[in-house]
Amino acid sequence: MSNLIVEEDEAKKMDIRRISSSSSSSSSGRHSEELPYFHKDPLRPFKDQPRWRQFVLGLQSVFPILEWGKDYNLTNLRVDLIAGFTIASVCIPQDIGNAKLAPEYVYSSFVPPLIYAFMGSSRDIAIGPVAVVSLLLGTMLQKVIDPAENTVEYRRLAFTATFFAGITQATLGFFRLGFLIDFLSHAAIVGFMAGAAITIALQQLKGLLGININKFTKKTDIISVMRSVWSTVHHGWNWETIVIGLSFLAFLLLAKYIGKKNKKLFWVPAIAPLISVILSTFFVHITHAEKHGVEIVSHIRKGVNPPSLDEIYFTGGYAIKGFKIGLVAGMIALMEATAIERTFATMKGDQLDGNREMVPLGTMNILGSFTRSAVNNLAGCKTAVSNIVMSCIVLLTLEVITPLFKYTPKAIISSIIISAVLSLIDIQAIILLWKIDIFDFVACMGALLGANVSPVSGVTCQQIMTYTGDIFELQNTLWISISFIKILLQVTRPRTTILGKLPRTNIYRNIYQYPEAAKVPGMLIVRVDSAIYFSNSNYVKERILRWLTDVEEQLKENQLPRIQYLIVGMSPVTDIDTSGIHALEELYKNLQKRDIQLCLANPGQAVIDKLHASNFAYLIGEDKIFVSVADAVLSYAQKLEEF
């Protein structure tokens, strides 16, 4: 066994020498491997295929329904019909509720699902407007145009923002820039969703309590909202509205609890919103509760919106503002949809190309608009046909049944919205963030509190945004800033650690993680756990020197032999730039003054290529570069014994 290890080590040394010779003969010194900027090759299926096959594959990549549709059968159709009816029962009342947040989006569950059914590859995602995006759009649109004063311009700006949201999403997908979404960390998403849920729920208190909209604050922070609620308790609340709202809210939450406890009863929370709308509408109609102060929907326009291309702003100030709003809303909608798709793909063991998904998501926004996916999944959907079924039912509702919602109380819409958004507050995930990573928890809290707390002395987030003219919410600024601070800290302050030898092995590990690992006399073994770039090169050098100074002081106090060799373990160092090499040169010169020899252990191919190209390998000596820490220790241990 020992002979085999020796042979493997000799082979690795030969590999290093081979790299050395190839690097010295190359004038460029560049890394020979292609950098994997894209984790998937989108053109791989097209290689070595005849022209007609490439054409078919191209059509299938744009319209996945052509790929899975050939295997579609009646069994799948039966299941998809049930799933389609189920998500439609959720979709209709929720869309009416979301229309309170962004009025145009009650009609957005008809065309977009059809587009996604043909172009999307996820079989679980159910397309339609969602509360978070609706609130975001409604808030940003109202900062530009007051819908009460200028309804036409407001509607045109909404179409413009939606159009540019689609352009943003499709462009990111076409150019395979989906990795930008990964900058939105899980912690920030958890906080953002929770903050948005609280904001939405607070805004629904006026409908739940029957407070007149003119008496309710337009601010969204929790202090302003609660002050507005309590200031109207004696002359603004309507007890009939409160009874209706709280009764059905309790019913909806109970239905959710039943569905959560028993997965087979998933249809209970799915059908509960529609039952609530029907029962409350019937109750108000027969009792004429609207005459007693219960506010009702009154009118929802019948039919489907006509083509709106001529209403989109392509020039002027509103076009620029619409683009900014669409950019933000598109990214947030994409973030939410991508997270949902990844979740269900993981659950079912499917592989999902996020970049490919962005194209249909963007296309449906360009042609229609902006996800009820958990219900679709639990309903047992087999394919995206469930979206087609839902779309047809929504069309029937818009054309025929819409007038029947005239007597639907606004309190029930508020109840539906509150019950829907409460599930966005993931308490367990927030607790887990606190236990695992404090920076993640801070980013989460920044995203959550940014939406619900006034910054200073009565100045609200909305006023700050108005003063600065910045379309981004303070909430987004907070969690994005905290997330980037975390990234910068991790990049600029990589971990370095001292290694020791585990008893009866040739394995070297972190002495703080493995207390039994022993330091090697006369040597200091340090491992750098990151690539060495301009952003962290000086820190890495200073940190290694600090380790060296601390260890030398301890040795001096205990009257032990001084350090003669510094071994830098570089197996985690995936890359290095010119600043990193310059830092190593400074480290080498500093060690020379202390009469300490520097050597490197197990640098990767990209690193060793650059070390040779910069002549640093020749500066310290090629015999000072080893395949492993164990080799370096063995080599220098013999010299220490001779000394």
XYZ file of C-alpha atoms in Angstrom:
643
model
C 0.000 0.000 0.000
C 2.832 2.402 0.896
C 4.560 1.656 -2.423
C 1.369 2.572 -4.248
C 1.178 5.922 -2.453
C 4.794 6.655 -3.304
C 4.162 5.832 -6.953
C 1.116 8.113 -7.026
C 3.148 10.936 -5.467
C 5.918 10.449 -8.012
C 3.341 10.577 -10.789
C 1.954 13.855 -9.406
C 5.475 15.319 -9.247
C 5.980 14.351 -12.873
C 2.723 16.140 -13.690
C 4.014 19.309 -12.011
C 7.286 19.088 -13.955
C 5.320 18.579 -17.159
C 3.237 21.660 -16.391
C 6.439 23.529 -15.675
C 7.964 22.672 -19.025
C 4.800 23.446 -20.944
C 4.411 26.763 -19.125
C 8.000 27.793 -19.855
C 7.555 27.074 -23.559
C 4.343 29.099 -23.714
C 4.743 32.834 -24.146
C 1.228 33.656 -23.073
C 1.121 31.696 -19.860
C -2.647 31.682 -19.944
C -4.765 29.006 -18.399
C -5.235 26.206 -20.879
C -8.701 25.236 -19.743
C -11.790 27.106 -20.806
C -13.405 28.948 -17.931
C -16.849 27.462 -17.226
C -18.872 30.660 -17.175
C -21.955 28.688 -18.203
C -22.774 25.517 -16.315
C -24.740 24.150 -19.268
C -24.008 24.033 -22.991
C -27.279 25.032 -24.724
C -25.971 23.975 -28.157
C -24.814 20.507 -27.128
C -27.946 18.653 -28.412
C -27.424 20.244 -31.851
C -23.895 18.909 -32.358
C -23.371 16.259 -35.052
C -27.060 16.365 -36.040
C -28.429 16.687 -39.605
C -30.032 19.972 -40.632
C -33.616 18.709 -40.392
C -32.965 17.347 -36.892
C -31.418 20.644 -35.799
C -34.526 22.439 -37.071
C -36.790 20.111 -35.067
C -34.634 20.503 -31.952
C -34.738 24.270 -32.404
C -38.546 24.249 -32.508
C -38.690 21.962 -29.456
C -36.330 24.237 -27.522
C -38.649 27.194 -28.169
C -41.894 25.206 -27.831
C -41.304 22.282 -25.407
C -44.924 21.209 -25.923
C -43.781 19.711 -29.255
C -41.411 17.445 -27.316
C -43.638 16.148 -24.534
C -46.892 16.515 -26.473
C -46.164 13.476 -28.663
C -46.355 11.227 -25.571
C -49.490 12.874 -24.168
C -52.420 10.542 -23.404
C -55.941 10.506 -21.986
C -54.702 9.582 -18.504
C -52.624 12.741 -18.368
C -55.546 14.752 -19.753
C -57.873 13.557 -16.987
C -55.393 14.525 -14.277
C -54.637 17.885 -15.931
C -58.351 18.694 -16.181
C -58.760 18.180 -12.450
C -55.635 20.252 -11.742
C -56.802 22.998 -14.114
C -60.219 23.279 -12.449
C -58.556 23.280 -9.022
C -56.112 26.101 -9.739
C -58.865 28.065 -11.511
C -60.893 27.961 -8.290
C -57.893 29.543 -6.557
C -57.025 31.851 -9.415
C -60.320 33.689 -9.857
C -60.854 35.014 -6.300
C -57.144 35.741 -5.848
C -57.031 37.684 -9.099
C -59.943 39.800 -7.945
C -57.992 40.439 -4.744
C -54.752 41.241 -6.569
C -56.682 43.701 -8.723
C -56.916 45.859 -5.587
C -53.131 46.029 -5.602
C -52.667 46.564 -9.356
C -56.059 47.003 -11.065
C -55.140 45.804 -14.567
C -54.022 42.368 -13.484
C -57.423 40.793 -12.919
C -57.274 39.922 -16.651
C -53.777 38.445 -16.546
C -54.666 34.808 -15.934
C -55.963 34.244 -19.450
C -53.300 34.904 -22.134
C -50.059 34.327 -20.118
C -50.936 30.734 -19.061
C -51.617 29.854 -22.694
C -48.238 31.225 -23.757
C -46.438 29.412 -20.964
C -48.184 26.120 -21.754
C -46.583 26.166 -25.210
C -43.205 27.701 -24.361
C -42.522 26.733 -20.725
C -40.842 23.534 -19.571
C -42.009 23.406 -15.953
C -45.094 21.273 -15.530
C -45.836 22.530 -12.010
C -45.814 26.295 -12.275
C -49.262 27.890 -12.574
C -49.153 31.287 -14.217
C -51.004 34.359 -13.002
C -50.581 37.615 -11.066
C -49.271 37.335 -7.517
C -49.673 39.581 -4.520
C -46.008 40.542 -4.130
C -45.515 41.650 -7.729
C -48.969 43.249 -7.838
C -48.173 45.299 -4.739
C -44.759 46.248 -6.089
C -46.217 47.357 -9.404
C -49.154 49.152 -7.841
C -46.912 51.051 -5.410
C -44.353 52.129 -8.006
C -46.999 53.067 -10.588
C -48.894 55.207 -8.093
C -45.713 57.145 -7.300
C -45.674 58.293 -10.911
C -49.396 58.693 -11.694
C -52.392 58.892 -9.380
C -54.937 56.375 -10.782
C -57.829 58.318 -9.273
C -56.907 61.473 -11.195
C -55.631 60.017 -14.457
C -56.919 56.503 -15.076
C -55.967 56.323 -18.759
C -52.339 57.396 -18.254
C -52.045 55.057 -15.269
C -53.270 52.120 -17.353
C -50.867 52.960 -20.189
C -47.947 53.151 -17.757
C -48.974 49.753 -16.341
C -48.913 48.246 -19.848
C -45.532 49.876 -20.484
C -44.017 48.561 -17.256
C -45.319 45.059 -17.953
C -43.972 45.146 -21.498
C -40.492 46.139 -20.355
C -40.620 43.582 -17.530
C -41.106 40.944 -20.223
C -38.303 42.396 -22.338
C -35.982 42.236 -19.310
C -36.835 38.615 -18.548
C -36.625 37.389 -22.137
C -33.321 39.197 -22.694
C -31.765 37.659 -19.583
C -32.843 34.219 -20.770
C -31.759 34.664 -24.400
C -28.263 35.817 -23.435
C -28.104 33.226 -20.622
C -27.665 35.817 -17.899
C -29.776 33.956 -15.361
C -26.828 33.829 -12.989
C -27.668 37.444 -12.112
C -30.709 36.132 -10.231
C -28.350 34.124 -8.019
C -27.141 37.393 -6.501
C -30.507 37.488 -4.745
C -29.593 35.314 -1.777
C -31.986 32.926 -0.090
C -31.813 35.012 3.086
C -32.757 38.184 1.224
C -35.614 36.414 -0.554
C -36.992 35.104 2.758
C -36.866 38.601 4.242
C -38.225 40.275 1.129
C -41.197 37.907 0.940
C -41.942 38.281 4.650
C -41.649 42.072 4.464
C -43.878 42.227 1.396
C -46.409 39.947 3.113
C -46.568 42.191 6.173
C -46.906 45.293 3.989
C -49.716 43.729 1.960
C -51.526 42.458 5.053
C -51.322 45.881 6.718
C -52.826 47.541 3.656
C -55.763 45.111 3.768
C -56.796 46.240 7.254
C -58.875 49.042 5.739
C -60.952 46.520 3.806
C -61.113 44.056 6.687
C -62.280 46.700 9.175
C -64.464 48.690 6.786
C -62.377 51.878 7.007
C -63.070 54.395 4.266
C -60.146 54.610 1.867
C -60.064 58.413 2.191
C -59.539 58.097 5.966
C -56.792 55.481 5.660
C -53.129 56.409 5.303
C -51.364 55.914 1.996
C -48.099 55.199 3.798
C -46.967 51.582 4.094
C -44.808 51.524 7.230
C -46.266 49.698 10.205
C -46.317 52.743 12.523
C -48.288 54.908 10.084
C -50.738 52.126 9.287
C -51.427 51.219 12.921
C -51.821 54.908 13.830
C -54.352 55.256 11.011
C -56.211 52.135 12.147
C -56.530 53.193 15.804
C -57.397 56.790 14.982
C -60.531 55.605 13.149
C -61.665 53.044 15.715
C -64.646 55.152 16.913
C -65.815 56.696 13.675
C -64.374 54.606 10.844
C -64.793 50.926 11.666
C -67.860 49.051 10.432
C -68.901 46.135 12.634
C -70.798 44.300 9.868
C -67.683 44.408 7.687
C -65.528 43.212 10.583
C -67.824 40.216 11.223
C -67.788 39.220 7.538
C -64.042 39.721 7.150
C -62.897 37.980 10.332
C -65.349 35.089 9.920
C -64.142 34.211 6.449
C -60.506 34.878 7.380
C -60.858 32.309 10.164
C -62.489 29.918 7.664
C -59.640 30.363 5.161
C -56.945 29.862 7.804
C -58.737 26.758 9.091
C -58.912 25.372 5.553
C -55.174 25.990 5.145
C -54.473 24.227 8.441
C -56.521 21.196 7.346
C -54.725 21.021 3.997
C -51.339 21.319 5.697
C -52.074 18.561 8.183
C -53.484 16.166 5.576
C -51.959 16.404 2.109
C -54.814 14.366 0.645
C -57.157 17.214 1.527
C -55.206 19.746 -0.538
C -58.446 20.623 -2.307
C -59.901 22.112 0.906
C -57.632 25.214 0.993
C -57.717 25.291 -2.817
C -61.491 25.616 -3.027
C -61.925 27.698 0.159
C -61.381 31.143 -1.483
C -63.990 30.466 -4.159
C -66.471 29.187 -1.563
C -65.813 32.303 0.511
C -66.510 34.594 -2.451
C -69.725 32.760 -3.377
C -71.104 32.606 0.180
C -70.200 36.193 1.084
C -71.577 37.546 -2.198
C -74.841 35.633 -1.704
C -75.092 36.805 1.919
C -74.556 40.478 1.043
C -77.012 40.270 -1.852
C -79.901 38.833 0.156
C -79.325 41.054 3.211
C -78.446 44.241 1.269
C -75.499 44.692 3.624
C -74.100 47.334 1.280
C -76.797 49.673 2.616
C -75.346 49.248 6.114
C -71.842 50.385 5.263
C -70.404 47.140 3.871
C -68.324 48.120 0.857
C -68.704 45.929 -2.222
C -66.725 45.474 -5.444
C -69.609 47.029 -7.415
C -68.122 46.637 -10.891
C -65.565 44.462 -12.618
C -65.365 45.065 -16.347
C -66.720 42.153 -18.375
C -64.699 40.491 -21.118
C -61.022 40.360 -22.067
C -58.784 43.369 -22.577
C -58.287 44.293 -26.255
C -54.739 44.440 -27.698
C -52.849 47.214 -25.938
C -49.775 47.689 -28.146
C -50.916 51.175 -29.114
C -51.173 52.138 -25.425
C -47.540 51.358 -24.585
C -45.198 54.318 -24.193
C -42.157 53.880 -26.445
C -40.956 57.477 -26.223
C -41.028 60.284 -23.685
C -40.624 60.456 -19.929
C -43.235 57.801 -19.166
C -41.354 55.316 -21.374
C -38.222 55.743 -19.235
C -40.198 55.478 -16.000
C -42.062 52.443 -17.327
C -38.753 50.819 -18.217
C -37.387 51.379 -14.682
C -40.538 50.004 -13.071
C -40.570 47.041 -15.444
C -36.920 46.288 -14.762
C -37.487 46.067 -10.997
C -40.812 44.212 -11.188
C -39.463 41.849 -13.850
C -36.463 40.883 -11.731
C -38.599 40.310 -8.633
C -41.188 38.275 -10.571
C -38.386 36.278 -12.178
C -36.781 35.661 -8.799
C -40.030 34.312 -7.345
C -40.921 32.192 -10.374
C -37.396 30.740 -10.611
C -37.378 29.849 -6.907
C -40.736 28.075 -7.247
C -39.667 26.189 -10.375
C -36.420 25.058 -8.745
C -38.287 23.878 -5.647
C -40.695 21.630 -7.541
C -38.019 20.449 -9.984
C -35.929 19.314 -7.013
C -38.922 17.603 -5.404
C -39.622 15.596 -8.565
C -36.016 15.004 -9.592
C -36.358 17.025 -12.798
C -33.677 19.146 -14.412
C -34.720 22.689 -15.222
C -32.791 25.188 -17.320
C -33.437 28.528 -15.623
C -32.211 30.525 -18.617
C -34.571 28.627 -20.898
C -37.472 29.353 -18.554
C -36.841 33.088 -18.614
C -37.724 33.332 -22.290
C -41.356 32.102 -21.948
C -41.792 34.072 -18.721
C -40.660 37.190 -20.522
C -42.707 36.436 -23.642
C -45.934 36.035 -21.700
C -45.334 39.415 -20.048
C -44.630 41.048 -23.387
C -47.816 39.612 -24.883
C -49.977 39.409 -21.771
C -48.592 39.994 -18.249
C -46.997 38.162 -15.059
C -47.253 32.406 -9.660
C -50.502 29.229 -7.528
C -47.949 26.588 -8.246
C -48.157 24.642 -4.991
C -51.853 23.964 -5.630
C -51.085 22.902 -9.193
C -48.467 20.468 -7.934
C -50.680 19.048 -5.181
C -53.539 18.689 -7.654
C -51.353 16.170 -9.446
C -50.772 18.035 -12.703
C -48.859 16.014 -15.261
C -48.118 18.674 -17.856
C -48.601 22.357 -18.643
C -52.029 21.488 -20.089
C -53.380 22.358 -16.640
C -52.507 25.976 -17.481
C -54.553 25.736 -20.684
C -57.532 24.395 -18.724
C -57.203 27.181 -16.146
C -56.953 29.787 -18.908
C -60.156 28.544 -20.564
C -62.064 28.648 -17.269
C -60.805 32.170 -16.570
C -61.911 33.236 -20.054
C -65.375 31.812 -19.413
C -65.499 33.658 -16.090
C -64.483 36.974 -17.650
C -66.984 36.660 -20.460
C -70.003 35.319 -18.552
C -69.713 35.234 -14.766
C -67.945 38.536 -13.975
C -71.176 40.559 -13.368
C -72.114 38.114 -10.592
C -69.233 39.449 -8.486
C -70.923 42.847 -8.169
C -72.017 42.205 -4.561
C -68.743 40.638 -3.438
C -67.735 42.489 -0.239
C -64.286 44.045 -0.213
C -63.762 42.498 3.218
C -63.701 39.005 1.712
C -61.131 40.120 -0.851
C -58.984 41.467 1.991
C -59.414 38.166 3.842
C -58.310 36.176 0.807
C -55.236 38.378 0.324
C -54.238 38.221 3.998
C -54.622 34.437 4.171
C -52.598 34.074 0.968
C -49.674 36.305 1.969
C -49.329 34.951 5.517
C -47.796 31.801 4.025
C -44.968 33.981 2.682
C -43.738 34.580 6.242
C -41.449 31.604 6.874
C -40.676 31.781 10.595
C -38.749 28.501 10.580
C -36.482 29.713 7.792
C -35.756 32.950 9.661
C -34.870 31.008 12.842
C -32.618 28.723 10.803
C -30.822 31.737 9.325
C -30.147 32.999 12.856
C -28.666 29.641 13.850
C -26.521 29.184 10.730
C -25.216 32.591 9.621
C -25.627 35.935 11.394
C -24.956 37.874 8.178
C -27.752 35.995 6.425
C -30.042 36.836 9.324
C -29.088 40.527 9.158
C -29.755 40.577 5.388
C -33.114 38.910 6.009
C -34.063 41.430 8.693
C -32.920 44.310 6.512
C -35.217 43.147 3.739
C -38.088 42.566 6.156
C -37.850 45.769 8.177
C -37.079 47.974 5.204
C -40.658 47.662 4.031
C -42.336 48.281 7.357
C -40.353 50.845 9.358
C -40.054 54.576 8.785
C -36.384 55.561 8.594
C -36.244 58.800 10.595
C -38.529 61.168 12.461
C -41.734 60.600 10.588
C -40.134 60.562 7.145
C -41.486 57.536 5.307
C -39.817 55.339 2.736
C -42.152 56.755 0.109
C -41.108 60.353 0.877
C -37.444 59.439 0.670
C -38.018 57.811 -2.703
C -39.938 60.881 -3.861
C -37.186 63.242 -2.765
C -34.420 61.236 -4.461
C -36.423 60.248 -7.507
C -35.170 56.716 -7.101
C -37.636 54.068 -8.204
C -36.090 51.419 -5.976
C -37.701 50.866 -2.622
C -35.644 51.425 0.531
C -36.444 47.802 1.309
C -34.591 46.606 -1.791
C -31.679 48.945 -1.104
C -31.256 47.579 2.410
C -31.133 43.888 1.638
C -29.133 44.301 -1.551
C -26.574 46.411 0.339
C -26.311 43.913 3.190
C -26.004 40.999 0.749
C -23.198 42.713 -1.144
C -21.439 43.631 2.094
C -21.499 39.951 3.004
C -20.081 39.005 -0.409
C -17.354 41.644 -0.099
C -16.411 40.444 3.374
C -16.159 36.856 2.188
C -14.115 37.842 -0.871
C -11.817 40.329 0.839
C -11.403 38.384 4.096
C -10.917 34.718 3.136
C -10.276 32.174 5.829
C -6.744 31.087 6.604
C -5.915 28.395 9.097
C -2.985 26.536 10.655
C -2.683 22.853 9.830
C -1.378 20.043 12.005
C -0.713 16.343 11.473
C -3.326 13.863 12.633
C -1.822 11.061 14.780
C -0.643 7.944 12.910
C -1.482 9.459 9.484
C 0.019 11.678 6.802
C -3.096 13.833 6.827
C -2.920 17.515 7.793
C -6.014 19.269 9.082
C -7.146 22.461 10.842
C -5.762 22.349 14.387
C -8.814 24.227 15.702
C -11.238 21.772 14.150
C -9.086 18.766 15.128
C -7.424 19.514 18.497
C -5.506 16.234 18.294
C -3.688 17.463 15.167
C -0.070 18.245 16.138
C 2.098 21.081 14.821
C 5.340 20.050 13.146
C 8.425 21.401 14.989
C 10.334 24.023 13.014
C 7.511 24.441 10.497
C 4.375 26.534 10.160
C 1.743 25.100 7.808
C -0.900 27.605 6.698
C -3.788 26.936 4.325
C -5.557 29.662 2.316
C -9.210 28.789 1.698
C -9.906 31.049 -1.277
C -8.677 32.253 -4.627
C -6.129 35.054 -4.231
C -7.177 38.205 -6.069
C -6.474 41.932 -5.880
C -9.327 42.289 -3.393
C -7.811 39.952 -0.796
C -4.143 39.509 -1.707
C -2.817 42.009 0.831
C -5.048 40.575 3.560
C -3.825 37.025 2.824
C -0.189 38.141 3.034
C -0.731 40.103 6.265
C -2.757 37.270 7.821
C -0.033 34.707 7.110
C 2.609 37.014 8.599
C 0.408 37.546 11.638
C 0.085 33.773 12.102
C 3.863 33.547 11.848
C 4.457 36.327 14.385
C 2.006 34.828 16.892
C 3.532 31.360 16.609
C 7.099 32.680 16.911
C 6.176 34.573 20.083
C 4.686 31.412 21.586
C 7.785 29.409 20.675
C 10.048 32.065 22.159
C 8.111 32.091 25.434
C 8.317 28.281 25.680
C 11.985 28.249 24.554
C 11.249 25.967 21.601
C 13.053 25.863 18.215
C 12.153 28.709 15.877
C 10.244 28.411 12.605
C 12.510 27.676 9.620
C 9.963 26.705 6.976
C 6.582 28.212 6.059
C 4.422 25.853 4.013
C 1.387 27.393 2.308
C -1.290 24.827 1.428
C -2.883 25.999 -1.815
C -5.292 23.200 -2.708
C -8.354 25.460 -2.089
C -6.765 28.298 -4.127
C -8.605 27.922 -7.429
C -7.034 30.967 -9.106
C -4.622 33.840 -8.605
C -4.103 37.173 -10.349
C -1.122 39.523 -10.673
C -1.925 41.204 -7.353
C -1.929 37.804 -5.676
C 1.433 36.900 -7.200
C 2.830 40.269 -6.123
C 1.616 39.558 -2.567
C 3.409 36.182 -2.641
C 6.594 37.936 -3.814
C 6.361 40.377 -0.893
C 5.730 37.456 1.477
C 8.793 35.679 0.095
C 11.017 38.755 0.555
C 9.738 39.253 4.104
C 10.492 35.627 4.965
C 13.970 35.882 3.454
C 14.777 38.670 5.921
C 13.651 36.367 8.751
C 15.696 33.474 7.340
C 12.552 31.412 6.759
C 12.042 29.341 3.612
C 8.714 29.628 1.752
C 7.247 26.656 -0.090
C 3.903 25.947 -1.739
C 1.869 22.740 -1.528
C -0.561 21.436 -4.150
C -1.293 24.530 -6.259
C -3.898 23.898 -8.958
C -3.156 23.957 -12.662
C -4.452 27.501 -13.193
C -2.333 28.738 -10.271
C 0.875 26.955 -11.219
C 0.596 28.137 -14.827
C 0.521 31.734 -13.637
C 3.314 31.171 -11.118
C 5.551 29.990 -13.962
C 4.391 32.722 -16.333
C 5.308 35.355 -13.734
C 8.655 33.622 -12.932
C 7.628 33.378 -9.264
C 8.187 29.615 -9.410
C 11.786 30.257 -10.454
C 12.168 32.934 -7.757
C 11.449 30.550 -4.887
C 12.774 27.507 -6.758
C 10.790 24.802 -8.478
C 11.919 22.351 -5.828
C 9.925 24.434 -3.328
C 6.605 23.499 -4.978
C 5.185 20.184 -3.742
C 2.289 17.945 -4.647
C 1.031 17.783 -1.074
C 1.675 19.171 2.389
C 2.874 15.737 3.487
C 5.560 15.757 0.773
C 6.772 19.179 1.849
C 6.906 18.174 5.523
C 8.739 14.934 4.698
C 11.314 16.771 2.586
C 12.056 19.473 5.151
C 11.859 17.154 8.148
C 14.912 15.330 6.838
C 16.816 18.637 6.510
C 15.817 19.620 10.055
C 17.131 16.299 11.364
C 20.420 16.809 9.481
C 20.669 20.326 10.885
